[in-house]
GROMACS .gro file of C-alpha atoms in nm:
model
  232
    1UNK     CA    1   1.090  14.684  15.816
    2UNK     CA    2   0.984  14.467  15.528
    3UNK     CA    3   1.043  14.108  15.388
    4UNK     CA    4   1.157  14.196  15.051
    5UNK     CA    5   1.307  14.482  14.818
    6UNK     CA    6   0.956  14.435  14.634
    7UNK     CA    7   0.756  14.542  14.966
    8UNK     CA    8   1.025  14.790  15.043
    9UNK     CA    9   0.982  14.988  14.718
   10UNK     CA   10   0.585  14.937  14.734
   11UNK     CA   11   0.599  15.139  15.093
   12UNK     CA   12   0.818  15.412  14.971
   13UNK     CA   13   0.598  15.463  14.666
   14UNK     CA   14   0.291  15.544  14.890
   15UNK     CA   15   0.516  15.769  15.107
   16UNK     CA   16   0.728  15.586  15.363
   17UNK     CA   17   1.042  15.761  15.408
   18UNK     CA   18   1.333  15.590  15.239
   19UNK     CA   19   1.572  15.634  15.499
   20UNK     CA   20   1.353  15.463  15.760
   21UNK     CA   21   1.251  15.181  15.540
   22UNK     CA   22   1.467  14.874  15.501
   23UNK     CA   23   1.472  14.495  15.438
   24UNK     CA   24   1.515  14.293  15.744
   25UNK     CA   25   1.486  13.954  15.567
   26UNK     CA   26   1.205  13.710  15.616
   27UNK     CA   27   1.127  13.554  15.939
   28UNK     CA   28   1.045  13.215  15.799
   29UNK     CA   29   1.397  13.147  15.701
   30UNK     CA   30   1.482  13.091  16.038
   31UNK     CA   31   1.389  12.741  16.058
   32UNK     CA   32   1.609  12.430  16.134
   33UNK     CA   33   1.708  12.105  16.005
   34UNK     CA   34   1.543  11.812  16.184
   35UNK     CA   35   1.796  11.572  16.350
   36UNK     CA   36   1.569  11.249  16.289
   37UNK     CA   37   1.704  11.007  16.072
   38UNK     CA   38   1.497  10.860  15.784
   39UNK     CA   39   1.490  10.497  15.650
   40UNK     CA   40   1.230  10.407  15.385
   41UNK     CA   41   1.469  10.201  15.167
   42UNK     CA   42   1.588  10.534  14.975
   43UNK     CA   43   1.964  10.399  14.975
   44UNK     CA   44   2.070  10.416  14.599
   45UNK     CA   45   1.770  10.583  14.452
   46UNK     CA   46   1.690  10.957  14.384
   47UNK     CA   47   1.358  11.037  14.565
   48UNK     CA   48   1.136  11.306  14.425
   49UNK     CA   49   0.893  11.423  14.683
   50UNK     CA   50   0.558  11.584  14.566
   51UNK     CA   51   0.488  11.776  14.870
   52UNK     CA   52   0.143  11.910  15.001
   53UNK     CA   53  -0.052  11.819  14.693
   54UNK     CA   54  -0.413  11.883  14.634
   55UNK     CA   55  -0.670  11.772  14.401
   56UNK     CA   56  -0.544  11.744  14.018
   57UNK     CA   57  -0.189  11.762  14.108
   58UNK     CA   58  -0.127  11.406  14.211
   59UNK     CA   59  -0.247  11.290  13.871
   60UNK     CA   60  -0.010  11.554  13.726
   61UNK     CA   61   0.292  11.430  13.896
   62UNK     CA   62   0.227  11.054  13.866
   63UNK     CA   63   0.187  11.089  13.478
   64UNK     CA   64   0.541  11.301  13.487
   65UNK     CA   65   0.682  11.035  13.706
   66UNK     CA   66   0.574  10.731  13.511
   67UNK     CA   67   0.715  10.885  13.196
   68UNK     CA   68   1.061  10.972  13.389
   69UNK     CA   69   1.081  10.636  13.541
   70UNK     CA   70   1.084  10.467  13.162
   71UNK     CA   71   1.412  10.669  13.137
   72UNK     CA   72   1.573  10.696  13.506
   73UNK     CA   73   1.548  10.351  13.667
   74UNK     CA   74   1.700  10.493  13.995
   75UNK     CA   75   1.396  10.719  14.071
   76UNK     CA   76   1.135  10.698  14.310
   77UNK     CA   77   0.825  10.908  14.437
   78UNK     CA   78   0.718  11.033  14.773
   79UNK     CA   79   0.375  11.128  14.707
   80UNK     CA   80   0.242  11.350  15.023
   81UNK     CA   81  -0.126  11.483  14.989
   82UNK     CA   82  -0.195  11.782  15.189
   83UNK     CA   83  -0.503  11.616  15.326
   84UNK     CA   84  -0.499  11.234  15.402
   85UNK     CA   85  -0.860  11.247  15.381
   86UNK     CA   86  -0.821  11.250  14.999
   87UNK     CA   87  -0.615  10.910  14.965
   88UNK     CA   88  -0.926  10.722  14.863
   89UNK     CA   89  -0.944  10.967  14.571
   90UNK     CA   90  -0.607  10.922  14.468
   91UNK     CA   91  -0.562  10.559  14.493
   92UNK     CA   92  -0.779  10.502  14.161
   93UNK     CA   93  -0.499  10.734  13.971
   94UNK     CA   94  -0.236  10.524  14.137
   95UNK     CA   95  -0.402  10.185  13.990
   96UNK     CA   96  -0.443  10.335  13.659
   97UNK     CA   97  -0.078  10.432  13.645
   98UNK     CA   98   0.014  10.059  13.686
   99UNK     CA   99   0.301  10.149  13.902
  100UNK     CA  100   0.376   9.963  14.210
  101UNK     CA  101   0.289  10.174  14.508
  102UNK     CA  102   0.254  10.146  14.883
  103UNK     CA  103   0.167  10.331  15.200
  104UNK     CA  104   0.399  10.454  15.470
  105UNK     CA  105   0.163  10.348  15.735
  106UNK     CA  106   0.205   9.991  15.613
  107UNK     CA  107   0.562   9.998  15.634
  108UNK     CA  108   0.625   9.987  15.245
  109UNK     CA  109   0.965  10.079  15.152
  110UNK     CA  110   1.139  10.197  14.807
  111UNK     CA  111   1.307   9.873  14.800
  112UNK     CA  112   0.961   9.714  14.691
  113UNK     CA  113   0.768  10.006  14.561
  114UNK     CA  114   0.841  10.289  14.313
  115UNK     CA  115   0.568  10.518  14.482
  116UNK     CA  116   0.510  10.569  14.841
  117UNK     CA  117   0.208  10.746  14.968
  118UNK     CA  118   0.288  10.952  15.302
  119UNK     CA  119  -0.023  10.865  15.482
  120UNK     CA  120   0.093  10.969  15.822
  121UNK     CA  121   0.105  11.285  16.010
  122UNK     CA  122   0.393  11.522  16.085
  123UNK     CA  123   0.673  11.338  15.888
  124UNK     CA  124   0.668  11.557  15.579
  125UNK     CA  125   0.946  11.792  15.731
  126UNK     CA  126   1.199  11.521  15.784
  127UNK     CA  127   1.121  11.333  15.461
  128UNK     CA  128   1.278  11.634  15.276
  129UNK     CA  129   1.605  11.546  15.398
  130UNK     CA  130   1.611  11.228  15.183
  131UNK     CA  131   1.478  11.381  14.855
  132UNK     CA  132   1.661  11.470  14.524
  133UNK     CA  133   1.424  11.768  14.462
  134UNK     CA  134   1.112  11.851  14.558
  135UNK     CA  135   0.762  11.977  14.376
  136UNK     CA  136   0.558  12.196  14.619
  137UNK     CA  137   0.185  12.140  14.550
  138UNK     CA  138  -0.106  12.364  14.607
  139UNK     CA  139   0.042  12.551  14.327
  140UNK     CA  140  -0.190  12.406  14.026
  141UNK     CA  141  -0.508  12.491  14.167
  142UNK     CA  142  -0.521  12.856  14.291
  143UNK     CA  143  -0.459  12.736  14.643
  144UNK     CA  144  -0.157  12.975  14.685
  145UNK     CA  145   0.123  12.751  14.694
  146UNK     CA  146   0.294  12.577  15.065
  147UNK     CA  147   0.630  12.668  15.198
  148UNK     CA  148   0.931  12.564  15.020
  149UNK     CA  149   1.163  12.623  15.275
  150UNK     CA  150   1.096  12.299  15.430
  151UNK     CA  151   1.309  12.172  15.139
  152UNK     CA  152   1.549  12.461  15.097
  153UNK     CA  153   1.694  12.410  15.459
  154UNK     CA  154   1.839  12.076  15.331
  155UNK     CA  155   1.985  12.227  15.036
  156UNK     CA  156   1.713  12.060  14.799
  157UNK     CA  157   1.606  12.262  14.480
  158UNK     CA  158   1.243  12.307  14.480
  159UNK     CA  159   0.948  12.350  14.191
  160UNK     CA  160   0.622  12.509  14.188
  161UNK     CA  161   0.329  12.592  13.983
  162UNK     CA  162   0.194  12.932  13.903
  163UNK     CA  163  -0.029  12.995  14.229
  164UNK     CA  164   0.219  13.108  14.497
  165UNK     CA  165   0.061  13.399  14.658
  166UNK     CA  166   0.071  13.273  15.005
  167UNK     CA  167   0.463  13.262  14.970
  168UNK     CA  168   0.533  13.514  14.697
  169UNK     CA  169   0.835  13.665  14.844
  170UNK     CA  170   1.003  13.345  14.928
  171UNK     CA  171   0.953  13.202  14.578
  172UNK     CA  172   1.057  13.528  14.426
  173UNK     CA  173   1.407  13.483  14.625
  174UNK     CA  174   1.451  13.120  14.531
  175UNK     CA  175   1.371  13.200  14.157
  176UNK     CA  176   1.644  13.449  14.142
  177UNK     CA  177   1.889  13.146  14.126
  178UNK     CA  178   1.856  12.773  14.056
  179UNK     CA  179   1.748  12.715  14.394
  180UNK     CA  180   1.357  12.727  14.281
  181UNK     CA  181   1.160  12.734  13.972
  182UNK     CA  182   0.825  12.876  13.918
  183UNK     CA  183   0.644  12.654  13.630
  184UNK     CA  184   0.318  12.769  13.460
  185UNK     CA  185   0.221  12.433  13.320
  186UNK     CA  186   0.250  12.056  13.370
  187UNK     CA  187   0.453  12.026  13.049
  188UNK     CA  188   0.701  12.315  13.195
  189UNK     CA  189   0.713  12.121  13.515
  190UNK     CA  190   0.812  11.806  13.326
  191UNK     CA  191   1.077  11.994  13.128
  192UNK     CA  192   1.253  12.116  13.440
  193UNK     CA  193   1.227  11.808  13.621
  194UNK     CA  194   1.411  11.662  13.305
  195UNK     CA  195   1.694  11.919  13.356
  196UNK     CA  196   1.750  11.840  13.731
  197UNK     CA  197   1.752  11.455  13.674
  198UNK     CA  198   1.971  11.468  13.337
  199UNK     CA  199   2.235  11.775  13.400
  200UNK     CA  200   2.437  11.686  13.729
  201UNK     CA  201   2.637  12.008  13.693
  202UNK     CA  202   2.300  12.209  13.715
  203UNK     CA  203   2.161  12.028  13.990
  204UNK     CA  204   2.487  12.046  14.202
  205UNK     CA  205   2.475  12.462  14.135
  206UNK     CA  206   2.106  12.435  14.225
  207UNK     CA  207   2.171  12.271  14.544
  208UNK     CA  208   2.460  12.509  14.610
  209UNK     CA  209   2.245  12.794  14.559
  210UNK     CA  210   1.972  12.672  14.803
  211UNK     CA  211   2.240  12.690  15.098
  212UNK     CA  212   2.362  13.028  14.966
  213UNK     CA  213   2.024  13.178  14.956
  214UNK     CA  214   1.920  13.038  15.311
  215UNK     CA  215   2.236  13.132  15.472
  216UNK     CA  216   2.176  13.495  15.337
  217UNK     CA  217   1.817  13.500  15.469
  218UNK     CA  218   1.836  13.366  15.816
  219UNK     CA  219   1.871  13.623  16.095
  220UNK     CA  220   1.575  13.839  16.044
  221UNK     CA  221   1.445  13.783  16.404
  222UNK     CA  222   1.791  13.918  16.531
  223UNK     CA  223   1.750  14.215  16.312
  224UNK     CA  224   1.413  14.304  16.465
  225UNK     CA  225   1.508  14.243  16.807
  226UNK     CA  226   1.790  14.494  16.790
  227UNK     CA  227   1.565  14.735  16.618
  228UNK     CA  228   1.316  14.703  16.898
  229UNK     CA  229   1.581  14.754  17.156
  230UNK     CA  230   1.670  15.094  17.011
  231UNK     CA  231   1.334  15.187  17.036
  232UNK     CA  232   1.248  15.075  17.358
   0.00000   0.00000   0.00000
């Protein structure tokens, strides 16, 4: 039982019997939405989340956000570094941007700030429920990316850089539609963000694609259990 058609074909190519090798879907899709409510002053704004960012990625996303903010006054940025210990390194980048920013731990909201740094633990998953779309970090610095499904479960489109080997199969599935986009450069990231911000019809289809793919891929655990019952 494989996670994807790519893996199935690879196993068959090295001798696995095709009649006994099939796709079971991906167990990672068996995740649930949180029921927690979020209020950080996001009403009336389109919140972009930059989730699980690593070194150099904060500068990339802040620079792009600054450019977009000049055109779209209703956008906000929730910046979520993968490791909160890096925040002292990020503050100078924020200062240089001249954009007003605040911190979740201090109770700052989007009513007063254009950028909020999520410097608390265990809150990122629920924050995806309020985003317009998300950039998933760890993808511009060879980390291998992070899980985009925390956003996809809320039917929110995701964008990632080229380093995705940790979640290759998931990104491959999402990128077959408008649900997810893999970009190679910061310039491509900016261009695709522009599409999502400016083309309402495209954005709405991307959200629908997220829902479709997520629904199609759920149920992997049940498949595995049923197969094990046959063996046992």
